[in-house]
Tab-separated table of C-alpha atoms in Angstrom:
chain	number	residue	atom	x	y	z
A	1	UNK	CA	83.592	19.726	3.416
A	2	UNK	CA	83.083	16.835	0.687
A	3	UNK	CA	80.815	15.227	3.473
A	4	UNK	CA	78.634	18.233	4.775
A	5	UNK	CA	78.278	18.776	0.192
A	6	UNK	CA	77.021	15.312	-0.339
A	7	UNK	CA	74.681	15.283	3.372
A	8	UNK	CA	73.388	18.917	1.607
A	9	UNK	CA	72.721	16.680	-1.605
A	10	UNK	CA	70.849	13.864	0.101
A	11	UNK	CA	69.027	16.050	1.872
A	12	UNK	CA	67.734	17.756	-0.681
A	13	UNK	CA	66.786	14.580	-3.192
A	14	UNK	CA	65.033	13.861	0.353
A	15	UNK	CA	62.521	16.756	0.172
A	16	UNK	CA	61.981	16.607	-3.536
A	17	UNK	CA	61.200	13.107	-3.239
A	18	UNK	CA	58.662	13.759	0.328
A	19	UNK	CA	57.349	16.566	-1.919
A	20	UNK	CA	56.478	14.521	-4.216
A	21	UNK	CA	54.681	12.357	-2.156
A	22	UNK	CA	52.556	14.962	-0.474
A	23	UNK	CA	51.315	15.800	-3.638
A	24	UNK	CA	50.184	12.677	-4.503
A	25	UNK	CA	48.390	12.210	-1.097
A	26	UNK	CA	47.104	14.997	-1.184
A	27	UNK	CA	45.116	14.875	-5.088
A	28	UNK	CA	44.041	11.254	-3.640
A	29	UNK	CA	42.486	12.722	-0.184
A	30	UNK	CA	41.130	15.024	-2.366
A	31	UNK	CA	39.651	12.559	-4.609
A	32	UNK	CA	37.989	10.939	-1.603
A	33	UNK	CA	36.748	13.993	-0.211
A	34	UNK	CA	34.900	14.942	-3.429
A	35	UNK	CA	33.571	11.211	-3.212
A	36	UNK	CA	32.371	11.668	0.387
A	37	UNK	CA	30.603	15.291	-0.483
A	38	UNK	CA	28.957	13.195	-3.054
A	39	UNK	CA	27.485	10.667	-1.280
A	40	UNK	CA	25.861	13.030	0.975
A	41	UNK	CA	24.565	14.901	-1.233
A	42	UNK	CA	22.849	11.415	-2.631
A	43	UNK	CA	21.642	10.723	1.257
A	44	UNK	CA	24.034	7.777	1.689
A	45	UNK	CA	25.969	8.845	4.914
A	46	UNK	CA	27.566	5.738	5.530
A	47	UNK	CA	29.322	5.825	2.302
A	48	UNK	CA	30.480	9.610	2.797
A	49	UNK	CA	31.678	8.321	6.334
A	50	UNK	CA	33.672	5.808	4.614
A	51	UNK	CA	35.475	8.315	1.845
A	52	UNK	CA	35.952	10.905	4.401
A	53	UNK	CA	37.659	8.838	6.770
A	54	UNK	CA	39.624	7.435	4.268
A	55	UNK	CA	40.519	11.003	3.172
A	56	UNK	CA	41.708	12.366	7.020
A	57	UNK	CA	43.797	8.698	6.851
A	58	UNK	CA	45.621	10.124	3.067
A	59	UNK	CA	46.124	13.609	4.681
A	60	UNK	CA	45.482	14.153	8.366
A	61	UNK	CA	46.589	17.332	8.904
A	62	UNK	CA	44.095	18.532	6.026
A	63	UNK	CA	41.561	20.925	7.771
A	64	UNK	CA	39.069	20.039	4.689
A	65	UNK	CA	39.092	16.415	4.855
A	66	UNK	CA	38.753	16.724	8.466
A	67	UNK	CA	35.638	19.348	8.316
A	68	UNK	CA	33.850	16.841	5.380
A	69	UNK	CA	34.341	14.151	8.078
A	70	UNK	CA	32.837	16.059	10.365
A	71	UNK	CA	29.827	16.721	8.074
A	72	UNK	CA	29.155	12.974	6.738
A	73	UNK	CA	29.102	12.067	10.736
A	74	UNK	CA	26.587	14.627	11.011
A	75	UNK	CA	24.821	13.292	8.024
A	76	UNK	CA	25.255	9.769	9.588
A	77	UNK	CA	23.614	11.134	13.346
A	78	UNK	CA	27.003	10.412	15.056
A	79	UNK	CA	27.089	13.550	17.182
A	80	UNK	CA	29.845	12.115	19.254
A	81	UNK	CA	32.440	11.862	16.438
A	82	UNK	CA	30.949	14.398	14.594
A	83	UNK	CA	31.602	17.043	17.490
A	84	UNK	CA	35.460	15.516	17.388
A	85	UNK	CA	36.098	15.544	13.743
A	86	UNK	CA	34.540	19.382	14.040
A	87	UNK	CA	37.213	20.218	17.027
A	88	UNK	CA	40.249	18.524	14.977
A	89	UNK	CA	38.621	20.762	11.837
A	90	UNK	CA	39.230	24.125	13.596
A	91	UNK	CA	42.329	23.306	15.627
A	92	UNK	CA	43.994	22.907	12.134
A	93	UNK	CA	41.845	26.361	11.008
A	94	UNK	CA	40.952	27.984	13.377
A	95	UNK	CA	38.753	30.670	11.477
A	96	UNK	CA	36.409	27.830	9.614
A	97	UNK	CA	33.154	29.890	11.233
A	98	UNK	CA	30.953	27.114	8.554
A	99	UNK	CA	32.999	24.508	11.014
A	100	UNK	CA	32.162	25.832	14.088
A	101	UNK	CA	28.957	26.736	13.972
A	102	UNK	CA	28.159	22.659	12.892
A	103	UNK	CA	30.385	21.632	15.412
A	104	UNK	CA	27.689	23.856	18.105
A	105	UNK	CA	25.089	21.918	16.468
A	106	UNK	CA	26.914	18.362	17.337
A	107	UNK	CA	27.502	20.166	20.877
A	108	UNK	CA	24.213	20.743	21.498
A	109	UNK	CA	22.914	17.759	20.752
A	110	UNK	CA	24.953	16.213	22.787
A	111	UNK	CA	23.845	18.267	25.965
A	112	UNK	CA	27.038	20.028	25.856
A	113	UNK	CA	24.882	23.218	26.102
A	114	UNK	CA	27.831	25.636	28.000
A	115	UNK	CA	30.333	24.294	25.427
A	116	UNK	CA	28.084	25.429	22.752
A	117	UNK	CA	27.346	28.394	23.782
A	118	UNK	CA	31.036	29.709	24.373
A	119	UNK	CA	31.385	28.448	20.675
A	120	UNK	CA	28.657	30.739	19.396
A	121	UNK	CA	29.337	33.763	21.571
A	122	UNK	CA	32.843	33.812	19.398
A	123	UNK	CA	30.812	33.880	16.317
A	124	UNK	CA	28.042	36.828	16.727
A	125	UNK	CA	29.270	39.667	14.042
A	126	UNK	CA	31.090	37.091	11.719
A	127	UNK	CA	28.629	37.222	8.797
A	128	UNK	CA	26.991	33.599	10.276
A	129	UNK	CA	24.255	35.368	12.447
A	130	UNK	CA	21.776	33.635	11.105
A	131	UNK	CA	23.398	30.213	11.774
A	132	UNK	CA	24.100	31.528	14.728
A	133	UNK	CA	20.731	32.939	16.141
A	134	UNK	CA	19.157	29.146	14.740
A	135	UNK	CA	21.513	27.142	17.538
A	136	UNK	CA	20.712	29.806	19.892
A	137	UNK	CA	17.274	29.302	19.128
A	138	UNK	CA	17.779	25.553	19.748
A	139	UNK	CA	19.318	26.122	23.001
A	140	UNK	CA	16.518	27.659	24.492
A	141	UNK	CA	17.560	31.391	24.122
A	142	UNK	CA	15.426	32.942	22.044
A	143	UNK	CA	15.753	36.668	23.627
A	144	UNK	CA	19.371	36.203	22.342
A	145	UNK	CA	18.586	34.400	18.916
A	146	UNK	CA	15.989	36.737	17.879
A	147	UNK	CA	17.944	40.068	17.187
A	148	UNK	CA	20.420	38.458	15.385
A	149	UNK	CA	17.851	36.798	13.149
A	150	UNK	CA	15.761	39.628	12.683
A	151	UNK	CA	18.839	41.226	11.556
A	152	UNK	CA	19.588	38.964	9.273
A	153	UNK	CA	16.457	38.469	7.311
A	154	UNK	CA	16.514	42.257	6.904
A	155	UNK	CA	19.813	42.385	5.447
A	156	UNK	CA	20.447	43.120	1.652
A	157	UNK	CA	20.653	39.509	0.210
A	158	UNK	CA	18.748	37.675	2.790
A	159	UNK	CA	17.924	34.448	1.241
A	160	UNK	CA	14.896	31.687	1.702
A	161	UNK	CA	17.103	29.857	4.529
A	162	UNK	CA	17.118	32.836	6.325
A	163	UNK	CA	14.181	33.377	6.660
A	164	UNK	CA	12.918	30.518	7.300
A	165	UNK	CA	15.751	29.940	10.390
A	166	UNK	CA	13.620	33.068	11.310
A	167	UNK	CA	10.296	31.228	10.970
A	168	UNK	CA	11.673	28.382	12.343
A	169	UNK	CA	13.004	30.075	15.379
A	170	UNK	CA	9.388	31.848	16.323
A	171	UNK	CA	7.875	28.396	16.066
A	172	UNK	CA	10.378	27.293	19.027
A	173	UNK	CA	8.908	30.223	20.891
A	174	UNK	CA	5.537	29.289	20.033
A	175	UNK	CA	4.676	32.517	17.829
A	176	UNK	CA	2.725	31.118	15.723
A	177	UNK	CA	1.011	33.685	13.775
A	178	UNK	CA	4.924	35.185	13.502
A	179	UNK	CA	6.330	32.010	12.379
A	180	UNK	CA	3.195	31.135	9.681
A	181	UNK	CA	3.950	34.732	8.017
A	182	UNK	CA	7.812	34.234	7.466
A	183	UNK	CA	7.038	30.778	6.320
A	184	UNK	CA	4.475	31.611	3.939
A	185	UNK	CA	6.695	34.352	1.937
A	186	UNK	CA	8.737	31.254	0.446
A	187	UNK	CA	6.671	27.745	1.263
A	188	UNK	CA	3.772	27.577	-1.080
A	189	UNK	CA	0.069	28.030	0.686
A	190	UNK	CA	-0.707	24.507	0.240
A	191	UNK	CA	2.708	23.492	2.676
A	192	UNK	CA	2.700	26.163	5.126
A	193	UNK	CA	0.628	23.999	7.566
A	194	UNK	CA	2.358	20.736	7.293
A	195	UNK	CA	5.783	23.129	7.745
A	196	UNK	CA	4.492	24.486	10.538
A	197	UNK	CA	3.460	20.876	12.177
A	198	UNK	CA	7.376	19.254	11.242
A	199	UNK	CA	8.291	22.396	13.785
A	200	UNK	CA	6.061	21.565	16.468
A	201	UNK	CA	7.147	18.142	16.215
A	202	UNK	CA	11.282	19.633	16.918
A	203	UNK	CA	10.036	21.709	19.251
A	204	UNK	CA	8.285	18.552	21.422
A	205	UNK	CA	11.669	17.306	21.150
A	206	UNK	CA	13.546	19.778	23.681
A	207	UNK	CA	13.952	17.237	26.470
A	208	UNK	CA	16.183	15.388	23.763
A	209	UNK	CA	18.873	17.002	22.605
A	210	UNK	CA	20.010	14.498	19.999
A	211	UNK	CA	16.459	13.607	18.537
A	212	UNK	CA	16.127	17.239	18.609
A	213	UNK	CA	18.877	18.248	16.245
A	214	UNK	CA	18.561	15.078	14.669
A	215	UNK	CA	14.949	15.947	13.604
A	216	UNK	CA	15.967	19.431	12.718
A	217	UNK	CA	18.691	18.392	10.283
A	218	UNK	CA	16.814	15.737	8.912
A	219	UNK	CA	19.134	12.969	10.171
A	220	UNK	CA	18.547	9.659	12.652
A	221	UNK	CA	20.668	9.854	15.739
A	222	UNK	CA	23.294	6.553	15.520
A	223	UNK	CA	24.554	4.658	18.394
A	224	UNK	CA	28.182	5.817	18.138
A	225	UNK	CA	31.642	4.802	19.705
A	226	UNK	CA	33.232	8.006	18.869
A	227	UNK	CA	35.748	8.243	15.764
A	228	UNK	CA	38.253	6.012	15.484
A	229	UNK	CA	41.577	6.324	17.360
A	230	UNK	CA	43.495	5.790	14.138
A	231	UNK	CA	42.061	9.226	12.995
A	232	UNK	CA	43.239	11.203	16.098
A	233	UNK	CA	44.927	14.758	15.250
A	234	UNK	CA	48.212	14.085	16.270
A	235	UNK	CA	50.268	17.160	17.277
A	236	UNK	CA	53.335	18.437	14.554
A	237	UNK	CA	56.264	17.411	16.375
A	238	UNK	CA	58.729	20.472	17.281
A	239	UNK	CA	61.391	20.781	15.211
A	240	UNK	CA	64.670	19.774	16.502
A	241	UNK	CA	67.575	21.908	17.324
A	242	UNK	CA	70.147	19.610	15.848
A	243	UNK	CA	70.819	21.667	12.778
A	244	UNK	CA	72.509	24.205	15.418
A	245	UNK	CA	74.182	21.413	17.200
A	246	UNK	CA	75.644	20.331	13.699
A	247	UNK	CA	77.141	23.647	12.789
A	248	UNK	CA	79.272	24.256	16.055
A	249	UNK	CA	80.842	20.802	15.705
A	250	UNK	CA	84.324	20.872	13.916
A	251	UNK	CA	84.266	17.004	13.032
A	252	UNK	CA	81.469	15.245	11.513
A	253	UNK	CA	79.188	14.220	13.718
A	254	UNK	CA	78.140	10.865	14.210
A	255	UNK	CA	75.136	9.351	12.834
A	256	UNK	CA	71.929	10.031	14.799
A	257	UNK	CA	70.033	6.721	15.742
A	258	UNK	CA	67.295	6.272	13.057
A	259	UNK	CA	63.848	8.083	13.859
A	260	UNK	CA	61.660	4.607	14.915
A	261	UNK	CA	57.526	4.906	13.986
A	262	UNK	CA	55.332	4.101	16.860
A	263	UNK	CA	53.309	1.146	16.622
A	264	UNK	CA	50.191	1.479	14.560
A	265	UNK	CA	47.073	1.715	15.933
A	266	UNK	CA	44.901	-0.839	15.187
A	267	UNK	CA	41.988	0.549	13.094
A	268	UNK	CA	38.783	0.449	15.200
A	269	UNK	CA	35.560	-0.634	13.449
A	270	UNK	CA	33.355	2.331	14.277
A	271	UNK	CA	30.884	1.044	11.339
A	272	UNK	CA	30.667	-2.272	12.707
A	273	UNK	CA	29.612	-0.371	16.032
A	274	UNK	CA	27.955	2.408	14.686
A	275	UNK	CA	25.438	0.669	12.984
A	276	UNK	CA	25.309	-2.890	14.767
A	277	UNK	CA	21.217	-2.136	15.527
A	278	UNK	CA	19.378	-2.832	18.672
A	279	UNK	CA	20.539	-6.058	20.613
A	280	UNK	CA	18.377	-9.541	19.435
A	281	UNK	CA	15.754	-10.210	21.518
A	282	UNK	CA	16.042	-14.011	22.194
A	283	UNK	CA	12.328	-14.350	23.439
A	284	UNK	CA	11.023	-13.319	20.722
A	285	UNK	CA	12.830	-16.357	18.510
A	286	UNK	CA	10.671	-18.467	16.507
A	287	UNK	CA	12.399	-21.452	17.466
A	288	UNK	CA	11.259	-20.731	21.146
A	289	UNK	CA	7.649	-20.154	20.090
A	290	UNK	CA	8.195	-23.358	17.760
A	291	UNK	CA	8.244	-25.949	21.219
A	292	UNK	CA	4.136	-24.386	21.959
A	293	UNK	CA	2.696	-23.705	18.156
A	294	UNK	CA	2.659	-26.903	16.468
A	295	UNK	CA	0.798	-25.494	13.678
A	296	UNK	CA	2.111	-23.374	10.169
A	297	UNK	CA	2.502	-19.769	11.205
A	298	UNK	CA	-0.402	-17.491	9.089
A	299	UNK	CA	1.042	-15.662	6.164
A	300	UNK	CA	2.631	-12.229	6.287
A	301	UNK	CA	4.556	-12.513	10.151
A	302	UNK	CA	7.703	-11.256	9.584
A	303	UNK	CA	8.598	-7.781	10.041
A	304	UNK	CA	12.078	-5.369	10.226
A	305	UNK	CA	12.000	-3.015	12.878
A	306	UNK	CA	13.778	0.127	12.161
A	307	UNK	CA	14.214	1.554	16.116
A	308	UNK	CA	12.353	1.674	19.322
A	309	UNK	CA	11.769	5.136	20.862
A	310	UNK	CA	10.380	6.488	24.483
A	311	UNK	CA	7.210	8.247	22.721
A	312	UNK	CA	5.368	7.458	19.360
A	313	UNK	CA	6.154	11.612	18.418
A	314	UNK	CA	9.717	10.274	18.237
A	315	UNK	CA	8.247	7.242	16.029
A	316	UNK	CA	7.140	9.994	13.533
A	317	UNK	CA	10.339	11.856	13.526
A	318	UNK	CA	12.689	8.948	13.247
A	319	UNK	CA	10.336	7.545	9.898
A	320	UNK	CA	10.399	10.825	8.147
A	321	UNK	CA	14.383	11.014	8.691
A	322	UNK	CA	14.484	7.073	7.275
A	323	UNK	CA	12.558	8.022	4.305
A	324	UNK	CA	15.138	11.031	3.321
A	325	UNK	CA	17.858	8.192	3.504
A	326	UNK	CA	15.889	5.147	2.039
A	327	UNK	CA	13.239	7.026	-0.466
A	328	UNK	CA	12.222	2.936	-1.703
A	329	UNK	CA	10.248	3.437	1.939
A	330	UNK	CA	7.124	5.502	0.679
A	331	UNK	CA	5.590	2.493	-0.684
A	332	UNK	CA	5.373	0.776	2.960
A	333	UNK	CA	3.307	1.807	5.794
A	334	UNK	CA	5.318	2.318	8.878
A	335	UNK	CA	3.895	0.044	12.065
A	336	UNK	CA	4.476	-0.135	15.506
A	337	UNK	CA	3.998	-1.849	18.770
A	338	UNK	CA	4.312	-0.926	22.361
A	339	UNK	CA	6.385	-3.130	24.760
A	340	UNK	CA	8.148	-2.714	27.826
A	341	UNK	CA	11.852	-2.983	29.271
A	342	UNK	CA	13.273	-2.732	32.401
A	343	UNK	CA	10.030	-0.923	33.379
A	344	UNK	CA	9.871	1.760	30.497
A	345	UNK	CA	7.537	1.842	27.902
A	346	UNK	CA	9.445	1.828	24.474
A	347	UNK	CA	7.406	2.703	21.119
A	348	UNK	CA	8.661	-0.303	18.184
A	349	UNK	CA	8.743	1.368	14.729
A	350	UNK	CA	8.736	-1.477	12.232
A	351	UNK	CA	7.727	-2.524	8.715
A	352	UNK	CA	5.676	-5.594	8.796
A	353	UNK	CA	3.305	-7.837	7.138
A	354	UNK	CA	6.031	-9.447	4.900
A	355	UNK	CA	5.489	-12.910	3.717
A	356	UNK	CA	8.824	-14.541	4.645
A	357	UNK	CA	11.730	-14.036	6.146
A	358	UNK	CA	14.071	-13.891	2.861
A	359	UNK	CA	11.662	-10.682	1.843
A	360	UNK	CA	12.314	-8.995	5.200
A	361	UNK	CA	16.077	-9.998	5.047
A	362	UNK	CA	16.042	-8.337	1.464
A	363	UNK	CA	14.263	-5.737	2.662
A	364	UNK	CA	16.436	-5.132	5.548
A	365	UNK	CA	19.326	-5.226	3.497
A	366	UNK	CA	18.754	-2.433	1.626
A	367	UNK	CA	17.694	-0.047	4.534
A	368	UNK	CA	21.249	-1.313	5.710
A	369	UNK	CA	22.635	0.250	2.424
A	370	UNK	CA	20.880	3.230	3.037
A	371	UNK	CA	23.005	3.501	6.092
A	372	UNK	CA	20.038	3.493	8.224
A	373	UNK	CA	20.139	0.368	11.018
A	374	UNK	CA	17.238	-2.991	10.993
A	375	UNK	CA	17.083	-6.496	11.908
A	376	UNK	CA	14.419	-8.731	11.084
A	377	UNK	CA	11.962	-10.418	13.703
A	378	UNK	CA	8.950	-12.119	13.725
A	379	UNK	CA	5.887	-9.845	13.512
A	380	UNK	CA	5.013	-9.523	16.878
A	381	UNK	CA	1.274	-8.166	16.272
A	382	UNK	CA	2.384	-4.398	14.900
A	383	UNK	CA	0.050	-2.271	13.674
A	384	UNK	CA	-0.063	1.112	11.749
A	385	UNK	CA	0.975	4.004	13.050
A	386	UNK	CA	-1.853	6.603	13.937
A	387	UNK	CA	0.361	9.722	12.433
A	388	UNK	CA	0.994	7.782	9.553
A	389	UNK	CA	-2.832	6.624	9.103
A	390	UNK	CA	-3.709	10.488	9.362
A	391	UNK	CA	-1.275	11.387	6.905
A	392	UNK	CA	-2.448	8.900	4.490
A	393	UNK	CA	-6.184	9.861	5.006
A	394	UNK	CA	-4.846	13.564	4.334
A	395	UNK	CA	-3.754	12.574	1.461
A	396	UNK	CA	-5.864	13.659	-2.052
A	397	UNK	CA	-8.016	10.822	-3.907
């Protein structure tokens, strides 16, 4: 009996002292979590990516640190691990509608269309019908999007958001006249127009699902490896039934073998891959161009490109989701040039004219803290954008 007292005792200093612990993790995940909400809220995604995966690697079995990792990948345009952080979000809480409506969002963009649309069809009548009807909306059902919408802007309460998911979703349709009413009962007269353009501009977008949702939420799709292995929701082990075993057994029982950790993973560098930018272009280096031009390069021939997209439409979209994330960009006029890769035509966007290549390299850098993606080249005879010389001209004296 003096054994099974003093294996009672142990045990129990054992749970205080794991209690303990989990308390402590826990105020520091939350810590991070708070950090990571921050950041986004600043428009620095890759910072939020970094404090929310540090908060799923404090507590990962914390449905909240799992959904704000969810959200910063979203923030970042990393559907891929967005959509997985989402999943691991609601298979810890499973009634997180907020959670799975965004995780739809990552699904459709994506092109995970039927996936997304089981999703939703769980969520019609759960107080998210607007959310709802929107990423119907986006998935090309608008005879299905439109009641719930309708419904919801006529609800006691309905807010600015939701009617403007309303407007928004009319423009999809191409109604217009619907769309420029709903819009105009909370956008000032002066804005209506240029709201109404930004949606024709996501509605051009519906052969890509990505830069679709991407332009919708305001955000740049990423190249992106998925979220890192170390952060995978690990099942709770079953409890075992040796506490039964124990009782039946007259003699003490000997010793079980100690419990032995698997390996850890080694932590994958999503960042590094995440935001690595476009592959350098080695025919375009300076040195090779050095061997034919004997004389001083002109002033002003460096430039950091910022992407390269199919059509200049995506050009526009992809600038206007930089400039939420690196504001320090208004003062530069976006350029562009047209070139073409294993026979398809891809649209450069760039900012060039800069005077050396220490200014671009600064200039990169801080686009790179943005959490947006660059490298520096030479200028390779960009010019302004049209869309962006029409917006300027638009603009008042």
């Amino acid at each position: 009996m003096r054994m099974n007292w003093t294996g009672l005792t142990a045990t129990a200093i054992g749970l205080v002292l794991v209690s303990g612990a989990s308390a402590a993790t826990h105020k520091r995940a939350d810590r991070l979590i708070a950090g990571a909400r921050e950041a986004m809220a600043r428009g620095v995604p890759a910072a939020a990516v970094r404090q929310a995966e540090a908060a799923v690697r404090e507590a990962p079995r914390d449905p909240q640190a799992r959904a704000t990792l969810g959200r910063a990948y979203l923030a970042a345009g990393r559907f891929r691990s967005a959509e997985t952080a989402f999943g691991d979000a609601l298979a810890l809480d499973p009634a997180q509608a907020r959670v799975a409506i965004n995780r739809a969002l990552a699904q459709i963009a994506l092109g995970r269309a039927d996936e997304a649309m089981a999703l939703l069809d769980g969520l019609r009548g759960g107080g998210n019908d607007s959310d709802v009807g929107l990423a119907l909306a986006l998935l090309g059902r608008p005879d299905e999007a439109r009641p719930l919408l309708i419904a919801a802007a006529r609800a006691p309460g309905a807010d600015a958001r939701i009617r403007q998911n309303l407007a928004f979703a009319y423009a999809l349709e191409g109604r217009w006249n619907e769309a420029a009413a709903i819009a105009a009962q909370d956008v000032p007269a002066d804005l209506v127009a240029e709201r109404l353009r930004r949606w024709a501009m996501v509605g051009q977008l519906r052969a890509d699902p990505a830069m679709q949702v991407g332009a919708m939420l305001g955000v740049l799709p990423s190249a992106d490896a998925g979220q890192p292995e170390a952060l995978a929701l690990i099942a709770e082990p079953v409890p075992a039934s040796a506490p039964v075993l124990l009782a039946h057994v007259p003699t003490p029982p000997a010793p079980p073998p100690p419990l032995i950790a698997p390996p850890p993973v080694p932590p994958s560098e999503p960042v590094a891959s995440a935001f690595a930018g476009p592959p350098r272009m080695r025919a375009a280096r300076p040195v090779l161009l050095a061997a034919h031009v004997v004389p001083v390069r002109p002033a002003l021939a460096w430039a950091v490109q910022v992407g390269a997209y199919s059509t200049v439409e995506r050009t526009e979209v992809a600038w206007a989701a930089l400039g939420r994330r690196a504001t320090f960009l208004a003062d530069h006029m976006p350029t562009g040039s047209a070139f073409r890769r294993r026979g398809v035509v891809l649209h450069r966007l760039s900012i060039s004219g800069l005077a050396s290549r220490a200014d671009a390299s600064k200039l990169c850098r801080r686009i790179q803290s943005a959490g947006a993606q660059c490298f520096v080249r030479m200028d390779g005879g960009d010019r302004p954008m049209q869309w962006a010389l029409r917006a300027k001209a638009a603009e008042p004296a």
